[in-house]
PDB file of C-alpha atoms in Angstrom:
ATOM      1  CA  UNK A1282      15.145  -8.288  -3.471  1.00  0.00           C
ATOM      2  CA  UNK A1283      12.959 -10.574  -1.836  1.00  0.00           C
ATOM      3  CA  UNK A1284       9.287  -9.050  -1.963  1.00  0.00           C
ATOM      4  CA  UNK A1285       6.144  -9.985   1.008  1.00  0.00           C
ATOM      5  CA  UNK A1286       3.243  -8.409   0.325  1.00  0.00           C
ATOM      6  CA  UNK A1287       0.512  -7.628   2.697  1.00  0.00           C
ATOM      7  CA  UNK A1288      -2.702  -7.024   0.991  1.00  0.00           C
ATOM      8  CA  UNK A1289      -1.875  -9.479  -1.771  1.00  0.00           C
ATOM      9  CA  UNK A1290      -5.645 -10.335  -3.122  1.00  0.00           C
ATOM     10  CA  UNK A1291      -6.566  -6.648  -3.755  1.00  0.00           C
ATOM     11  CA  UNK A1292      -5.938  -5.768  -6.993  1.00  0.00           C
ATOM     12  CA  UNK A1293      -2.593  -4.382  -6.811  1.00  0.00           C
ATOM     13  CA  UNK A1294      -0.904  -6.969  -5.347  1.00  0.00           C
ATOM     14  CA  UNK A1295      -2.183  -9.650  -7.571  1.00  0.00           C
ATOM     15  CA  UNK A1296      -0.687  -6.926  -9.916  1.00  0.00           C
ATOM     16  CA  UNK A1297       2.589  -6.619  -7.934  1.00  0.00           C
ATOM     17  CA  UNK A1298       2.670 -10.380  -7.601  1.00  0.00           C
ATOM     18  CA  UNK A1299       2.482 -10.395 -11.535  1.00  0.00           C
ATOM     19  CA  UNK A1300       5.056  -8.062 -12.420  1.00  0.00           C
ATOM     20  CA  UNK A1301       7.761  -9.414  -9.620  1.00  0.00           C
ATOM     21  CA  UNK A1302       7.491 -13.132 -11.371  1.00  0.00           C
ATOM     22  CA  UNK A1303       8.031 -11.035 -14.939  1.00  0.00           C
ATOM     23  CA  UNK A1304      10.756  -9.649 -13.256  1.00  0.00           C
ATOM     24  CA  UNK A1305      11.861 -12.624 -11.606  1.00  0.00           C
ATOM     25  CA  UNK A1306      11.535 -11.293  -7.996  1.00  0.00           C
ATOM     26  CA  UNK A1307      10.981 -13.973  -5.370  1.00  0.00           C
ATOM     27  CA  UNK A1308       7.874 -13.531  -3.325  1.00  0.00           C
ATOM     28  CA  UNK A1309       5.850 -14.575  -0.393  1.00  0.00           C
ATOM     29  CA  UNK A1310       2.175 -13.452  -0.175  1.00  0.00           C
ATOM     30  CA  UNK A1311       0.382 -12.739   3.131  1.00  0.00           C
ATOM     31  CA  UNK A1312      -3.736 -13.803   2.541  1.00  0.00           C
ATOM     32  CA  UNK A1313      -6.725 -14.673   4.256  1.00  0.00           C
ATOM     33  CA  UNK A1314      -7.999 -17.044   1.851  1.00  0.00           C
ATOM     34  CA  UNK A1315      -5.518 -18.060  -0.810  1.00  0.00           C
ATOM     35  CA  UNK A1316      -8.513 -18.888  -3.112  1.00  0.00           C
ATOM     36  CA  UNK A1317      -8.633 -14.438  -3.821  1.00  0.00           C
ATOM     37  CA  UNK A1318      -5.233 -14.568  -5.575  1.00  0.00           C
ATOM     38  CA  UNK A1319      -7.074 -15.725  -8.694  1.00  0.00           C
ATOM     39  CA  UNK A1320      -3.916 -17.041 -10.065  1.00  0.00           C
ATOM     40  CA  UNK A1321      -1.742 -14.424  -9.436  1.00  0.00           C
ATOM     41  CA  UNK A1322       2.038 -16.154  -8.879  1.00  0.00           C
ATOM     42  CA  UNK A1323       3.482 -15.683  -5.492  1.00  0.00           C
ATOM     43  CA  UNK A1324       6.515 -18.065  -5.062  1.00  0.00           C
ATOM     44  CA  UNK A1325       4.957 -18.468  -1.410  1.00  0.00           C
ATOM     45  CA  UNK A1326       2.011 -18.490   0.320  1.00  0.00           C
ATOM     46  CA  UNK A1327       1.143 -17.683   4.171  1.00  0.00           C
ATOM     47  CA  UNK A1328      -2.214 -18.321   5.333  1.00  0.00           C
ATOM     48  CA  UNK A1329      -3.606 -15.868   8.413  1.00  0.00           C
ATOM     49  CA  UNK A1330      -4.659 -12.392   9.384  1.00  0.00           C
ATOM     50  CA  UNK A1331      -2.585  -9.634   9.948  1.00  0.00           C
ATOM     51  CA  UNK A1332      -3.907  -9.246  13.143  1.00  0.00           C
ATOM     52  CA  UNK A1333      -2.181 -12.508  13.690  1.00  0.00           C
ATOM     53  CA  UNK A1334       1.266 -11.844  14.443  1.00  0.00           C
ATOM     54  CA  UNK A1335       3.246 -15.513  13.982  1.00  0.00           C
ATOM     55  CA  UNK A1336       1.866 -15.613  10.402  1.00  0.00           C
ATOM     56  CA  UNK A1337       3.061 -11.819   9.907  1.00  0.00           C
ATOM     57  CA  UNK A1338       6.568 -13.116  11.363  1.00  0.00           C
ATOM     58  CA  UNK A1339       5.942 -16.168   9.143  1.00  0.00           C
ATOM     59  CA  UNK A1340       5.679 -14.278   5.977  1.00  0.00           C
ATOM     60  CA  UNK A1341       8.685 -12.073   6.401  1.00  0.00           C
ATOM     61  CA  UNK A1342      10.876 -15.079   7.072  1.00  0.00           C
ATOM     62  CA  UNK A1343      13.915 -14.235   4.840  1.00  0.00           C
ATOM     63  CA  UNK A1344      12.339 -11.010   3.169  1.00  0.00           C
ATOM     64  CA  UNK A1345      14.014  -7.724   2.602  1.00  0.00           C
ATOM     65  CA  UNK A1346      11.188  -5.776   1.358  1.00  0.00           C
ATOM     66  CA  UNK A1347       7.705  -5.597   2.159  1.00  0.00           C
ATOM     67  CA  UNK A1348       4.688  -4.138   0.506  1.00  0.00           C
ATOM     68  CA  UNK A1349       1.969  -3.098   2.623  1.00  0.00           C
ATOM     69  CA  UNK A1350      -1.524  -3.096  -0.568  1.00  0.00           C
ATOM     70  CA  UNK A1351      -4.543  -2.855   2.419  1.00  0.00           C
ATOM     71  CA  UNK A1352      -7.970  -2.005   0.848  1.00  0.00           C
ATOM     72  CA  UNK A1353     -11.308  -1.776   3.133  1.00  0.00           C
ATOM     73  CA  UNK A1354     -14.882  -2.969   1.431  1.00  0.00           C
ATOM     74  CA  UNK A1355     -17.587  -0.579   2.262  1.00  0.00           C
ATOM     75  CA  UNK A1356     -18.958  -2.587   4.656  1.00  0.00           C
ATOM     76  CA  UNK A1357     -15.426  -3.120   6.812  1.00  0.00           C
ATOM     77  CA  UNK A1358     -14.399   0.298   7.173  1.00  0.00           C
ATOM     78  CA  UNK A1359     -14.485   0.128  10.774  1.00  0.00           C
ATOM     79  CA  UNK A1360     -12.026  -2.803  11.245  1.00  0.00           C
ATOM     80  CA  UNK A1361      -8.672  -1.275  12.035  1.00  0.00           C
ATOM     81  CA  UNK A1362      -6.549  -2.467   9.532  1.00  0.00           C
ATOM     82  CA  UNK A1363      -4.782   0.484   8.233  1.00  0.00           C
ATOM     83  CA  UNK A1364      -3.368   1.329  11.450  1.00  0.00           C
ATOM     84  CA  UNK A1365      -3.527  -1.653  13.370  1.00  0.00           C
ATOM     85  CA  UNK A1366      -2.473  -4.006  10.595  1.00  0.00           C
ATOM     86  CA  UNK A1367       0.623  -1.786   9.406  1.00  0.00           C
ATOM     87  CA  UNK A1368       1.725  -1.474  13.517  1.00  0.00           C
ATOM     88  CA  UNK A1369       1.510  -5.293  13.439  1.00  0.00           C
ATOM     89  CA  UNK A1370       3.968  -5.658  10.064  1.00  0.00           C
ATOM     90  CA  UNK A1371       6.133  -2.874  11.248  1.00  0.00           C
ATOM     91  CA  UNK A1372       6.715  -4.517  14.578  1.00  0.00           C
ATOM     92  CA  UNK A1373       7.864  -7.950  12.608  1.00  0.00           C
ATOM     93  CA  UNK A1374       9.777  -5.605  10.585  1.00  0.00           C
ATOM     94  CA  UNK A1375      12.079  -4.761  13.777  1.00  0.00           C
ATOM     95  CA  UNK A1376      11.871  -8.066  15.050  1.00  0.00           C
ATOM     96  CA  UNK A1377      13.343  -9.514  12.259  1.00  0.00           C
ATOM     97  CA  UNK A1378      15.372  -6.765  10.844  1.00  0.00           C
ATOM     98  CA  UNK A1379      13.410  -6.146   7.658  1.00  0.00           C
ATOM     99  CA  UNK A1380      14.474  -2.517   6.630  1.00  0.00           C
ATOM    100  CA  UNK A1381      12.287  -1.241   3.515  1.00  0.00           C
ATOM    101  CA  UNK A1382       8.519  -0.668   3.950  1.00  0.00           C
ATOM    102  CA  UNK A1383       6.615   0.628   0.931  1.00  0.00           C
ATOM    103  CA  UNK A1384       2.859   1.399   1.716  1.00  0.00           C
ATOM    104  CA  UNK A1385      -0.658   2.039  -0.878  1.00  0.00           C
ATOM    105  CA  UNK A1386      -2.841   4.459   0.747  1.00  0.00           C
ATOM    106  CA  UNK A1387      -4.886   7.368  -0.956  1.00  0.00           C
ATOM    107  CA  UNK A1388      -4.558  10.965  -1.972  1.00  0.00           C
ATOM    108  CA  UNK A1389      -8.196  11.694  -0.565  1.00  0.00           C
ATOM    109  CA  UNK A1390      -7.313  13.734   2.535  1.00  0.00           C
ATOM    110  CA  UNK A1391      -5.713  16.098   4.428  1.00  0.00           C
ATOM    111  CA  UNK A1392      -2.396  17.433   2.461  1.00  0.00           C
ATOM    112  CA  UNK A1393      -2.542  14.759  -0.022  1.00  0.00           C
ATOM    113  CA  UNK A1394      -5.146  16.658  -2.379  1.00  0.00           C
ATOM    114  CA  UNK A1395      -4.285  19.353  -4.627  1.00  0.00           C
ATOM    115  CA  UNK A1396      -6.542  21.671  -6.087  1.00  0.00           C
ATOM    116  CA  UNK A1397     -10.275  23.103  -5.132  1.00  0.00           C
ATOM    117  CA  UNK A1398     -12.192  20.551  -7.108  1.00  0.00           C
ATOM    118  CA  UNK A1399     -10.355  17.696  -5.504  1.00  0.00           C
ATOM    119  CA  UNK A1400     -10.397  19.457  -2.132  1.00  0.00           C
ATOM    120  CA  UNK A1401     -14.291  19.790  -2.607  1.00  0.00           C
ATOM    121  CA  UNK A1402     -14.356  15.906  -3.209  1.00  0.00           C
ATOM    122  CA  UNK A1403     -12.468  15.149  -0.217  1.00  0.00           C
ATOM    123  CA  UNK A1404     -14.053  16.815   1.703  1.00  0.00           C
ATOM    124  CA  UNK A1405     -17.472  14.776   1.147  1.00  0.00           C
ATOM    125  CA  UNK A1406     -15.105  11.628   1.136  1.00  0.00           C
ATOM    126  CA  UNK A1407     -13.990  12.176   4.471  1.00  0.00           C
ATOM    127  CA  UNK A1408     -17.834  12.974   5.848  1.00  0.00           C
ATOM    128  CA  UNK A1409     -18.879   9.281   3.972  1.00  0.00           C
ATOM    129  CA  UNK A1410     -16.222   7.550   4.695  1.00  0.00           C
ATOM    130  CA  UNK A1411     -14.436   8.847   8.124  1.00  0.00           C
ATOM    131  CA  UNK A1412     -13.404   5.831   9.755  1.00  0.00           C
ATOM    132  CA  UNK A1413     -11.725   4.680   6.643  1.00  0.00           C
ATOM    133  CA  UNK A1414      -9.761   8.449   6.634  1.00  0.00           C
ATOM    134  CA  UNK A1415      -8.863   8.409  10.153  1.00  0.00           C
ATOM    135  CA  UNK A1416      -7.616   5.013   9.785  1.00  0.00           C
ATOM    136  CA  UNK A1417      -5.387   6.237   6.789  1.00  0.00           C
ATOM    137  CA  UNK A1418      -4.080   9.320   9.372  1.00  0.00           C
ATOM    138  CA  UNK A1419      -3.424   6.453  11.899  1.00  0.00           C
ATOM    139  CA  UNK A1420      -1.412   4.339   9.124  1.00  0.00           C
ATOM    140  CA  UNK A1421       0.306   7.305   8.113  1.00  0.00           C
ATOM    141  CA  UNK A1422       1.529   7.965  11.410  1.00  0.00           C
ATOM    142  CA  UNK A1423       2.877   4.512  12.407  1.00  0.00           C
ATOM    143  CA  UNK A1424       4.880   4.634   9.115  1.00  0.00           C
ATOM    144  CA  UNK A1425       6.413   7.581   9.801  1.00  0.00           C
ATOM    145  CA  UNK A1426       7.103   7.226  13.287  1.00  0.00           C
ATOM    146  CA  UNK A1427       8.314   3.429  12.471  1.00  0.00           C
ATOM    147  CA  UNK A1428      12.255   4.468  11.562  1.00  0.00           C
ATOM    148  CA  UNK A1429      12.404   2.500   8.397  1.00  0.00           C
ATOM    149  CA  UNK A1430      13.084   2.912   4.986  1.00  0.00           C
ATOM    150  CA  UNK A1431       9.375   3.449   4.075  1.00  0.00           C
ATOM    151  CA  UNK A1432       8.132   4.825   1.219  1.00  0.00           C
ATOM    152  CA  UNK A1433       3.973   5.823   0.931  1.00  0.00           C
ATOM    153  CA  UNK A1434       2.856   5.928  -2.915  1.00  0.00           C
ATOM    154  CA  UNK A1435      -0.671   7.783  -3.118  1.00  0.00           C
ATOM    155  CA  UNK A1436      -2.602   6.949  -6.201  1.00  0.00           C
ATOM    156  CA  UNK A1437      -5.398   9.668  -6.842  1.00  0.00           C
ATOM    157  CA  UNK A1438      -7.593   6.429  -9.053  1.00  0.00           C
ATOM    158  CA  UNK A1439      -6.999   3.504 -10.496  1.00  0.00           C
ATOM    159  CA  UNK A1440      -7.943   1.446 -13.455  1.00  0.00           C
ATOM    160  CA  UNK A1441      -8.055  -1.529 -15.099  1.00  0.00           C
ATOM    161  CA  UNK A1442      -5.845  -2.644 -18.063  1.00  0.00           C
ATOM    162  CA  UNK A1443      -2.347  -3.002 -18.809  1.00  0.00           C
ATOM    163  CA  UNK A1444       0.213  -0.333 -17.769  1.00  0.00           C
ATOM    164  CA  UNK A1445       0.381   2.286 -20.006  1.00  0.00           C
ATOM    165  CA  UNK A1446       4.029   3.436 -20.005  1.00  0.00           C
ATOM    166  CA  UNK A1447       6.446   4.521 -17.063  1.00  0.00           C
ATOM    167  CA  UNK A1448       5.243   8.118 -15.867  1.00  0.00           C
ATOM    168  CA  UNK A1449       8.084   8.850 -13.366  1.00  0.00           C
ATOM    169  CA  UNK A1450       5.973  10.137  -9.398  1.00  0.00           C
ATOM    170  CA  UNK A1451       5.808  12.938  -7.997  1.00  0.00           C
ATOM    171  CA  UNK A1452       6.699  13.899  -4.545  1.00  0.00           C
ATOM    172  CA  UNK A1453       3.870  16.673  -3.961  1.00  0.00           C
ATOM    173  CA  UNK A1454      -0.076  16.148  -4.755  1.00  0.00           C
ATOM    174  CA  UNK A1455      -0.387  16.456  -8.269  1.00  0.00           C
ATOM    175  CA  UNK A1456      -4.110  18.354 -10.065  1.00  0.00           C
ATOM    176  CA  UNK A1457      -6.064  16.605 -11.445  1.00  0.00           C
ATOM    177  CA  UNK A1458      -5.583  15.116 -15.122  1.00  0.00           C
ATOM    178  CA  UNK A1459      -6.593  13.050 -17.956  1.00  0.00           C
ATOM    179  CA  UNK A1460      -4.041  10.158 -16.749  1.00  0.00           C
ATOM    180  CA  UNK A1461      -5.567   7.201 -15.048  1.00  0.00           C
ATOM    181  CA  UNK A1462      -2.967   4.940 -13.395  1.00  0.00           C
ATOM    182  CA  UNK A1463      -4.011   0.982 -14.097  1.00  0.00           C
ATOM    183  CA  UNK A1464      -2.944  -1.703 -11.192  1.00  0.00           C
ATOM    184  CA  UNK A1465      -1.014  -2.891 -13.977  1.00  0.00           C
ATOM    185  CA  UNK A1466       1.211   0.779 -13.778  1.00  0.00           C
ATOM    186  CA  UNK A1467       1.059   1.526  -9.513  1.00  0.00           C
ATOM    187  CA  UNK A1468       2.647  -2.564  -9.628  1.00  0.00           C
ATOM    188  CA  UNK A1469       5.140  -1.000 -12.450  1.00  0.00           C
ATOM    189  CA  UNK A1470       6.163   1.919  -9.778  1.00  0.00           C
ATOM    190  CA  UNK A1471       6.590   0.186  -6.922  1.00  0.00           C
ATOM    191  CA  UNK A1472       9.156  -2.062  -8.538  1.00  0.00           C
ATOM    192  CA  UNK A1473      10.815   0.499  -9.583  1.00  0.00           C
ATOM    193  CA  UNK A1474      10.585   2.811  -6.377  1.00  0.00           C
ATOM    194  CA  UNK A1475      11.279  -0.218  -3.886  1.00  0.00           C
ATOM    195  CA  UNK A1476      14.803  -0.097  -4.621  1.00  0.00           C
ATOM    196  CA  UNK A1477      15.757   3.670  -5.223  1.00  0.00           C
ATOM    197  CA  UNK A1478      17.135   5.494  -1.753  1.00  0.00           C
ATOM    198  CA  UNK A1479      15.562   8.504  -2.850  1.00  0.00           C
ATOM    199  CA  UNK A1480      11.954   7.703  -2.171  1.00  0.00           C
ATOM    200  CA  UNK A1481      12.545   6.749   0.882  1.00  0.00           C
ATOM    201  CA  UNK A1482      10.869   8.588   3.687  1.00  0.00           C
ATOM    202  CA  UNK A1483       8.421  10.347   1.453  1.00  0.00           C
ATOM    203  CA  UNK A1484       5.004  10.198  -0.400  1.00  0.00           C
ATOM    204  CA  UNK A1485       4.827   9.548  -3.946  1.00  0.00           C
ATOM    205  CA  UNK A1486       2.213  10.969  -6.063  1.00  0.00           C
ATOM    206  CA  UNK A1487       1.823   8.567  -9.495  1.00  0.00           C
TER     207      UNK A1487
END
């Protein structure tokens, strides 16, 4: 498998960058500013934005997988990178035959939350944050409208630290619990779900 990942300063795919080198994965990381990887060890770098579409070709030169880690600050939850950005990668995707897609989005809306306590906090999530949750609806539709292999794993919260031991995901919203998933363990899952045909064309819950 040859891993890009889009979204590769966040951190999950400094973590994902971390645990394909363990693994001896080659990878090529998509960034803004390579300064953010902090050290994290991507076998190659491509400079630009994803709104940029010869560095999106660019960085899936020769790949067969693609991670897709976008994360919005507080104060850019109005740019359209959830939708737009995943349209662009899926488009380079096609162009250059690129067949598996695995996505990081949220279990904060819509069918994705399970239980009245979550729903409750959702629900005020979606009236703080609604540009951010409508681009997630956007992003979800453009994956599953894109006719890949794609995969969408939906973390409820994550944590710092080391993984804490391979807790196999669901495929329906999970309650509430005392786990707490670290980057460290979502980076764990993906390399383990990336490969397996039967994730693919559904949500994960970790």
């Amino acid at each position: 498998m040859n891993l890009t990942v889009f979204g590769a300063t966040g951190r999950t795919g400094r973590a994902l960058l971390t645990a394909a080198a363990a693994a001896g994965l080659p990878t090529t990381a998509h960034v803004r500013d390579p300064a953010r990887l902090a050290g994290a060890p991507a076998g190659r770098i491509v400079t630009g934005s994803v709104f940029e579409r010869d560095t999106v070709v660019e960085a899936l030169d020769g790949a067969t997988a693609v991670v897709v880690a976008f994360g919005l600050r507080r104060r850019e939850r109005r740019v359209p990178l959830y939708a737009q950005g995943t349209r662009n990668v899926v488009d380079a995707m096609h162009l250059l035959g690129v067949p598996r897609l695995l996505v990081v989005s949220e279990a904060a809306y819509g069918d994705h939350v399970h239980g009245a306590v979550q729903r409750g906090l959702a629900k005020l999530y979606g009236t703080v944050a609604a540009p951010a949750v409508r681009g997630r609806r956007q992003q979800d539709a453009v994956i599953t409208a894109s006719g890949l292999d794609w995969t969408v794993v939906r973390p409820a919260a994550l944590t710092e630290g080391p993984a804490r031991g391979y807790r196999p995901a669901a495929t329906a919203p999970r309650r509430a619990d005392a786990h707490r998933l670290t980057h460290a363990g979502l980076a764990e899952l993906i390399l383990q779900a990336l490969p397996d045909p039967a994730t693919y064309r559904r949500s994960l819950y970790p």
